[in-house]
Short mmCIF file of C-alpha atoms and ligand atoms in Angstrom, two decimals:
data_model
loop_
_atom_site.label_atom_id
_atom_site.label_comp_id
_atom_site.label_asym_id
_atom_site.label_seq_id
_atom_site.Cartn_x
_atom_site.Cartn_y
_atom_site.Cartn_z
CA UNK A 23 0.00 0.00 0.00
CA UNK A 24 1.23 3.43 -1.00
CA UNK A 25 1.85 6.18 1.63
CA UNK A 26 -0.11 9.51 1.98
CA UNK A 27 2.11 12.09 0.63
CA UNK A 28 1.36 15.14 2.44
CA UNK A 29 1.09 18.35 0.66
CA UNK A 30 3.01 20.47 2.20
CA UNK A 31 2.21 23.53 -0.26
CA UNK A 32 -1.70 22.96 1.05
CA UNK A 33 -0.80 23.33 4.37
CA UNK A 34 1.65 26.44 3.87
CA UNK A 35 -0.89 28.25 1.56
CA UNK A 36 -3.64 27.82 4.45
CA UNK A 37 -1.35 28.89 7.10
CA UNK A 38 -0.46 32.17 5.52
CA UNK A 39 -4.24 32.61 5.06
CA UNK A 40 -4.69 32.58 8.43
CA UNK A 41 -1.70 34.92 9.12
CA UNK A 42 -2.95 37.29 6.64
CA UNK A 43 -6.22 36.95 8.94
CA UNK A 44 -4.62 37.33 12.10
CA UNK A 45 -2.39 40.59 10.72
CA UNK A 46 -5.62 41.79 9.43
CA UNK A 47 -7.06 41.65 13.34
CA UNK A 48 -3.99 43.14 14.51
CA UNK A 49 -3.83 46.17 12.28
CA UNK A 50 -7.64 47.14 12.90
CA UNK A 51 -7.18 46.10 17.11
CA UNK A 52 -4.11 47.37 17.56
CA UNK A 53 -2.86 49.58 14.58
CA UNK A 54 -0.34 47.38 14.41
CA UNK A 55 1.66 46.56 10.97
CA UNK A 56 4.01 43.36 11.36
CA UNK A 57 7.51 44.57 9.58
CA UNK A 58 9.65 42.32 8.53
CA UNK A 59 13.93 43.21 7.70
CA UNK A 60 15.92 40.75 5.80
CA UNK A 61 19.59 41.34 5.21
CA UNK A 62 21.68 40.33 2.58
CA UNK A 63 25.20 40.57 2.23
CA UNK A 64 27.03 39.94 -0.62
CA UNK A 65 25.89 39.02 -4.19
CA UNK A 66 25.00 35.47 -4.23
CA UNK A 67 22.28 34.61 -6.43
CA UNK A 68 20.44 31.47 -4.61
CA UNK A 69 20.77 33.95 -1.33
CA UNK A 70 18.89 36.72 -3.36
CA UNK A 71 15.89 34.82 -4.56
CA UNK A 72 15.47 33.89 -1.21
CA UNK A 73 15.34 37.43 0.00
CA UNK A 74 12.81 38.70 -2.57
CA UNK A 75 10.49 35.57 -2.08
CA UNK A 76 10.67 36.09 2.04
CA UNK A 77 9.87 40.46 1.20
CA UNK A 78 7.10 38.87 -1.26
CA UNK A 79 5.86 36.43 1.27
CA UNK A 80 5.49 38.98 4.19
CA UNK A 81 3.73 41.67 1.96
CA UNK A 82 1.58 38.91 0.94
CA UNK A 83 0.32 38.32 4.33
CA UNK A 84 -0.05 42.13 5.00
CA UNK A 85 3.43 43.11 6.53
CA UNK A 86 5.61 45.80 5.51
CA UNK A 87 9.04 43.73 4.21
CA UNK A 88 12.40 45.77 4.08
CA UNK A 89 15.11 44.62 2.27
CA UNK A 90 18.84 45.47 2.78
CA UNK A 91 21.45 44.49 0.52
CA UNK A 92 24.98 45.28 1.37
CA UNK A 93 28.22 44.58 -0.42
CA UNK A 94 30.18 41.51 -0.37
CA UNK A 95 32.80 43.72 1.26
CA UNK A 96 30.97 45.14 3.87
CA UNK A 97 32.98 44.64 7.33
CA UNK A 98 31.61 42.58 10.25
CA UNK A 99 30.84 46.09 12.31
CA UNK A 100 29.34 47.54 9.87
CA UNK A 101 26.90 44.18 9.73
CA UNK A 102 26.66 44.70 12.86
CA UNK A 103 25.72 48.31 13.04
CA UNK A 104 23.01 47.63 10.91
CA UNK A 105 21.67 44.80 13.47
CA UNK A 106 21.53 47.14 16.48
CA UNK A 107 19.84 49.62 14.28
CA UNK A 108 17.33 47.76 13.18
CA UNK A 109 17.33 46.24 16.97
CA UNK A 110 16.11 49.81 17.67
CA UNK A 111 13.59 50.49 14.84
CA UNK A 112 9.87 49.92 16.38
CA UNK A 113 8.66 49.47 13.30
CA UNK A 114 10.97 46.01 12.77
CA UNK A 115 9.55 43.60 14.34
CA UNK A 116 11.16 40.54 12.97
CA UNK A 117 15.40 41.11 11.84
CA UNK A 118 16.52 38.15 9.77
CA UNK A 119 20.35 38.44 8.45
CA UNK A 120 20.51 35.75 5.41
CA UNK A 121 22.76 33.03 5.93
CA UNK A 122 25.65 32.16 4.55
CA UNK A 123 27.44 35.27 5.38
CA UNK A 124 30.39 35.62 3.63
CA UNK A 125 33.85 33.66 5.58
CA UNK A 126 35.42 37.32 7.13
CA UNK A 127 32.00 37.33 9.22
CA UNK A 128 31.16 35.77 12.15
CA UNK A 129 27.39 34.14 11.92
CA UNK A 130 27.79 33.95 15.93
CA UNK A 131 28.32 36.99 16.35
CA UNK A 132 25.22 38.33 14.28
CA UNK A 133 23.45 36.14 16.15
CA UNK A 134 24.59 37.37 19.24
CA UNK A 135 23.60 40.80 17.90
CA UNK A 136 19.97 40.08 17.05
CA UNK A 137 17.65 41.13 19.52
CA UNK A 138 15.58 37.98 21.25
CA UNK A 139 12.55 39.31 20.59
CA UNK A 140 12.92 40.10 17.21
CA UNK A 141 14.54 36.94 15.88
CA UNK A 142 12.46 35.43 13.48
CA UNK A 143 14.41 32.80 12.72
CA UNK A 144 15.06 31.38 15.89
CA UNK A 145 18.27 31.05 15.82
CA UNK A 146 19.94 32.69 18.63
CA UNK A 147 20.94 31.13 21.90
CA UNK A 148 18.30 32.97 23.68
CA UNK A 149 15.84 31.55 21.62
CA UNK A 150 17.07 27.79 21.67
CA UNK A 151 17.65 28.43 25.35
CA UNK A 152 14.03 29.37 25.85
CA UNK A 153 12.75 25.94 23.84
CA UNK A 154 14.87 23.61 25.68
CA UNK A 155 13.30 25.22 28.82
CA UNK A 156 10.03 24.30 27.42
CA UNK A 157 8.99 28.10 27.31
CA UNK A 158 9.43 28.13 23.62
CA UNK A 159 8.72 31.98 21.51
CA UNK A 160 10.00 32.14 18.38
CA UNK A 161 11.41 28.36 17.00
CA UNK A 162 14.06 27.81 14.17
CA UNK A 163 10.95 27.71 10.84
CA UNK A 164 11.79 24.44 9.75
CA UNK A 165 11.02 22.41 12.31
CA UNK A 166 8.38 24.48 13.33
CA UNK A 167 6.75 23.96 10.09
CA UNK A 168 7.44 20.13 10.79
CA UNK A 169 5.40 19.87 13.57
CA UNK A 170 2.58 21.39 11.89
CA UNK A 171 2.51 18.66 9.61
CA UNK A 172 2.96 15.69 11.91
CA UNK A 173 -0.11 17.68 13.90
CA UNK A 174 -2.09 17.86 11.11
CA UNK A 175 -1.10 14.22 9.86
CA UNK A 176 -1.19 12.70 12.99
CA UNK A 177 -2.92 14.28 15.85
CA UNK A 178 -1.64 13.22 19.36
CA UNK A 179 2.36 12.11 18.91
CA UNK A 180 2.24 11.00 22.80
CA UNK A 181 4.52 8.43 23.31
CA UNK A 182 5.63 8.05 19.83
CA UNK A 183 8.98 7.01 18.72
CA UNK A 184 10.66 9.59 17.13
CA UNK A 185 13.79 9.23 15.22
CA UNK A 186 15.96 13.00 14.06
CA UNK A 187 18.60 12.51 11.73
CA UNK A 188 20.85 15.56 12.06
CA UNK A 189 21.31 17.63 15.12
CA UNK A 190 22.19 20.94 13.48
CA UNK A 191 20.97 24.24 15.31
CA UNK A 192 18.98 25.39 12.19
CA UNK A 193 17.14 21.59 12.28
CA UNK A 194 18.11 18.54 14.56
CA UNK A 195 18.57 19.89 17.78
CA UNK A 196 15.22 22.60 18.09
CA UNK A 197 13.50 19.45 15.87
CA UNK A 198 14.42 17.14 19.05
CA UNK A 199 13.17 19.35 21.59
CA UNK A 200 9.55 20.21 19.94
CA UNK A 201 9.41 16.77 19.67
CA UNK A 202 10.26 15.45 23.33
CA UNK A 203 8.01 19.05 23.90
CA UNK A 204 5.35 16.89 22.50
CA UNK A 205 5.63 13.89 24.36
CA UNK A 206 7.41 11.83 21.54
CA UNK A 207 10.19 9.17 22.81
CA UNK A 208 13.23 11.18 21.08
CA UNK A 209 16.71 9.44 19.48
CA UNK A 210 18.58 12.19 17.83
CA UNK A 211 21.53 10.77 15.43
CA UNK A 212 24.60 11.99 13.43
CA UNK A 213 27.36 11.09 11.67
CA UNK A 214 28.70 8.72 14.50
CA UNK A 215 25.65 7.05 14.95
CA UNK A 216 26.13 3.19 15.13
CA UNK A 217 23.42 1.22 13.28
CA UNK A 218 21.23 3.99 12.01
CA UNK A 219 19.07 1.54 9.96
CA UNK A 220 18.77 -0.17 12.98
CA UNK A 221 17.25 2.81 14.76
CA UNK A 222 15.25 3.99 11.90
CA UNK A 223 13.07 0.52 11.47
CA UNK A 224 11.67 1.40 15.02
CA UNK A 225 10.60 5.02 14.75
CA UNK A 226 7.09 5.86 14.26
CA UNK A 227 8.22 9.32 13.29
CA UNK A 228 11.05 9.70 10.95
CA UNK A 229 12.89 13.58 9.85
CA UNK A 230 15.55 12.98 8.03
CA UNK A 231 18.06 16.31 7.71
CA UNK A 232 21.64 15.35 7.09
CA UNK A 233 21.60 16.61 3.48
CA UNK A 234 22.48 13.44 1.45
CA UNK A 235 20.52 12.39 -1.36
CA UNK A 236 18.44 9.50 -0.80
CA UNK A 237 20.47 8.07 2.11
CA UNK A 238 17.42 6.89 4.15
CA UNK A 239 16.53 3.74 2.08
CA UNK A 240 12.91 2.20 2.09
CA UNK A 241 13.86 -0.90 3.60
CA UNK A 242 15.19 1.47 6.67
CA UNK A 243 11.22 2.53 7.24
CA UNK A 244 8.95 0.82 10.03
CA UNK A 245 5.98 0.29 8.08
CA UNK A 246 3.29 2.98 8.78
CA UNK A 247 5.40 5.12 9.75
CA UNK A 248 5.44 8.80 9.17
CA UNK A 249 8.69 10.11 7.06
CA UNK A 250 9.47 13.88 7.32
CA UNK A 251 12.00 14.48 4.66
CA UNK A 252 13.77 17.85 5.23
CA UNK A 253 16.58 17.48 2.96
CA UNK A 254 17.35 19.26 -0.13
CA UNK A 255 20.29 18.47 -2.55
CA UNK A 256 20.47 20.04 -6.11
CA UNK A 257 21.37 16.72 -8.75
CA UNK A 258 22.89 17.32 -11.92
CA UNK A 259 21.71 15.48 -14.28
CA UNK A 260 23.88 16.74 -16.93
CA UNK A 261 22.68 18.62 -20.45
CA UNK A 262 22.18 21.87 -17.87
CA UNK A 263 19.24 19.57 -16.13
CA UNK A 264 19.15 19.35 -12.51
CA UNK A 265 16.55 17.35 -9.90
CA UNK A 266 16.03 19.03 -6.25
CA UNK A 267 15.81 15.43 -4.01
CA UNK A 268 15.33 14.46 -0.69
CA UNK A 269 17.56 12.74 2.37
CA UNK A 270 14.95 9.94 1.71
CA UNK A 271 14.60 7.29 -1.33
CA UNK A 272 11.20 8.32 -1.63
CA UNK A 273 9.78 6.10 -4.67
CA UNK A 274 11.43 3.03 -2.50
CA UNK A 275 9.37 4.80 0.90
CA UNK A 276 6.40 5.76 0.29
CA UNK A 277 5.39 1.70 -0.43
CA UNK A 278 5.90 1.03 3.55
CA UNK A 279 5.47 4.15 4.88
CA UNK A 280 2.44 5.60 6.53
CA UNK A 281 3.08 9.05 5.33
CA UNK A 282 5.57 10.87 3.57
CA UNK A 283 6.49 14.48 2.49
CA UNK A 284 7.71 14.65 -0.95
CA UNK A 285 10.84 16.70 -2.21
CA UNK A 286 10.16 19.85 -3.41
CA UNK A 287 6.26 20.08 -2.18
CA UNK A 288 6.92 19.39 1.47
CA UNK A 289 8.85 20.16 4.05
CA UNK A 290 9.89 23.73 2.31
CA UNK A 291 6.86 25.42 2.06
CA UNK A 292 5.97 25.46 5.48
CA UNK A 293 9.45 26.30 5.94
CA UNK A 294 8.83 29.72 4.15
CA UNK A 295 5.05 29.91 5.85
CA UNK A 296 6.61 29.53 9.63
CA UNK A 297 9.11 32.54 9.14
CA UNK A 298 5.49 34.49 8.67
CA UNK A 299 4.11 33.51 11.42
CA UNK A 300 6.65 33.80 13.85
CA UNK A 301 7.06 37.75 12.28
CA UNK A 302 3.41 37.72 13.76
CA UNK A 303 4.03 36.42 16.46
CA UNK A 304 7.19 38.88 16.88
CA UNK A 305 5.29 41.68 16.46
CA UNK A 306 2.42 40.47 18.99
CA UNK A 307 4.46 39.22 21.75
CA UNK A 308 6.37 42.96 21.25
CA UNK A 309 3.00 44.38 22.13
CA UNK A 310 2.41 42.50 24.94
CA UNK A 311 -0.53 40.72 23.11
CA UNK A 312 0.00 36.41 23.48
CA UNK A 313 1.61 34.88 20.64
CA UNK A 314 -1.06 34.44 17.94
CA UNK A 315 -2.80 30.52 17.46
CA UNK A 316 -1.67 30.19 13.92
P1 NAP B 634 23.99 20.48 8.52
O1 NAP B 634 24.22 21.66 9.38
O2 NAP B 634 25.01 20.11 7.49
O3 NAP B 634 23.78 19.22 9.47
C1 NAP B 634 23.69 17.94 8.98
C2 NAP B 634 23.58 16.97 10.13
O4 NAP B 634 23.46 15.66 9.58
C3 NAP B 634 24.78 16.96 11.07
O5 NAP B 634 24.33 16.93 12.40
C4 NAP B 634 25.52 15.69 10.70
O6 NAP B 634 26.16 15.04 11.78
C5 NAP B 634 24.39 14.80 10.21
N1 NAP B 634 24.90 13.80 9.28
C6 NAP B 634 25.69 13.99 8.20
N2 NAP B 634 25.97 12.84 7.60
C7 NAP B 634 25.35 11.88 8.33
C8 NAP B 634 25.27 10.47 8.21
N3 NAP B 634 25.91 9.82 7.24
N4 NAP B 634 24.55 9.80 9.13
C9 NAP B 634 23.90 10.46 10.11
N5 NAP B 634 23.93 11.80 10.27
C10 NAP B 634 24.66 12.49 9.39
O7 NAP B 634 22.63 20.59 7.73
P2 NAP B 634 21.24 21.34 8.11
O8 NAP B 634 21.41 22.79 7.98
O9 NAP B 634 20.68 20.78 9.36
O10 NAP B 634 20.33 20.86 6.87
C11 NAP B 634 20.11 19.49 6.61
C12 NAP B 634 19.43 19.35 5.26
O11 NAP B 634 18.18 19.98 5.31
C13 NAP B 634 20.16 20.01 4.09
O12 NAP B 634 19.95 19.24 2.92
C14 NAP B 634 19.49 21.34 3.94
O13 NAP B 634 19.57 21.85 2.62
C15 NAP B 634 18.07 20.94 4.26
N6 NAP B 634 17.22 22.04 4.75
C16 NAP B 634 16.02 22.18 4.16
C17 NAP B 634 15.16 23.15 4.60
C18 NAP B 634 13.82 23.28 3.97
O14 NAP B 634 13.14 24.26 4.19
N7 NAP B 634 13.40 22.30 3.18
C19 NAP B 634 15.52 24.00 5.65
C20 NAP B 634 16.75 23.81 6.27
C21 NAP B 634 17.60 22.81 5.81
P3 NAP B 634 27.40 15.68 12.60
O15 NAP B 634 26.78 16.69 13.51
O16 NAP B 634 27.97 14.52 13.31
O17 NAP B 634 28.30 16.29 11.57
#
């Protein structure tokens, strides 16, 4: 029997409908306009396109969206200024600074520099240090975006066990914690992990985010279970053709799994979607209002 593939474009397009809804609120409530400032430095191209498609997503949903672009050259202090700037702007509720930065700047230290409550991508120590305290405000968008799909595909995850592959701070390690948040049973493993097929035939829940290409084979996959596949590597196919795949073998997969997001269609949408919501969320929790339910 073939898995469910879950659409993970559905889900993203009806969550920024209901940020769009919820910004609406705000902005007749409270006179309140969610802004949004993404940084760029330096000229590459697969950096800018994400840029302009986060400044078109946030207009979309009814926020004002700056976007900075600074030079390739541009020093770490000068990055920095521009943080603590924007740290100081009212009107910026969510400060994003696109990663990778180029090598002569520190990402630590820009995320040092980010203000808490205005880091939308939920990267900073303060913000992982809240989640692993279970007091969770603004969470790293990917997994975020995860959960909302195992919610929506699975209800209750109680007791469940859970299997990360990758314990990166963008994805393994906040995807582990909202997880055991939830009451899953949580094994988190990396590139010293013994026996990893092993591990993987007994999870109920399965995210796979090394970033290698069909690694997680379908005979790895307890059957029924539900496979989040957050990985994304670029194949050339030669002739100037390429193929964006998954972490996970996913024709081999989806005949014993449960579930399964597909790659593209999946696990990036939401990805995108989440970043909204937690600039909503920014922007409410700045105004003392409780983070919004979206
Ligand atoms: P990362 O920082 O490179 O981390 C990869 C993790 O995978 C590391 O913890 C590494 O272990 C582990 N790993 C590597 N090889 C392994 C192996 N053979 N067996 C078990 N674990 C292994 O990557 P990331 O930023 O977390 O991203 C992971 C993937 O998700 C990438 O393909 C990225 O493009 C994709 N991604 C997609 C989205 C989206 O929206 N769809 C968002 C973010 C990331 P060690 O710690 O031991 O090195």
């Amino acid at each position: 029997m073939s898995a469910t593939v879950i659409d993970g474009k559905a889900a993203a397009a009806n969550l920024r409908a209901r940020i769009a809804d919820e910004a609406a609120r705000l902005k007749t409530a409270h006179g309140i306009v969610p802004g949004l400032a993404v940084v760029l430095v330096g000229n590459d191209p697969a950096s800018d396109v994400y840029v302009r498609s986060k400044g078109n997503d946030a207009r979309e949903c009814g926020f004002e969206a700056r976007e900075f672009r600074l030079p390739e050259d541009t020093s770490e202090a000068e990055v920095l200024a521009w943080v603590r700037t924007l740290n100081d702007d009212s009107s910026v509720h969510g400060i994003l600074v696109q990663f990778p930065v180029p090598a002569h700047i520190r990402q630590d230290a820009i995320l040092d520099a980010i203000a808490p409550a205005k880091d939308v991508d939920g990267l900073t120590p303060a913000s992982a240090g809240l989640l692993a305290s279970g007091r969770a405000q603004l969470v790293s968008c990917t997994p975020l975006g995860v959960m909302m799909l195992l919610r929506d595909t699975l209800g209750d995850i109680a007791g469940a066990d859970a299997l990360v592959i990758g314990r990166s701070i963008l994805v393994g390690k906040p995807m582990a914690q909202l997880l055991l948040g939830a009451n899953a049973t949580v094994t988190v493993a990396h590139s010293r992990t013994r026996d990893l097929p092993g591990l993987a035939r007994r999870a109920d829940i399965l995210v796979a985010a090394l970033g290698k290409a069909q690694f997680v084979k379908g005979d790895w996959i307890k059957p029924g279970a539900c496979v989040i596949d957050v990985g994304t590597t670029r194949l050339d196919l030669g002739e100037g053709r390429t193929k964006l795949v998954g972490d996970v073998d996913f024709a081999a997969a989806r005949e014993v799994a449960g579930a399964i997001t597909p790659v593209p269609g999946g696990v990036g949408p939401m990805t995108r979607a989440c970043l909204m919501r937690n600039t909503l969320a920014a922007a409410m929790l700045q105004a003392g209002l409780p983070a919004p339910e979206v």
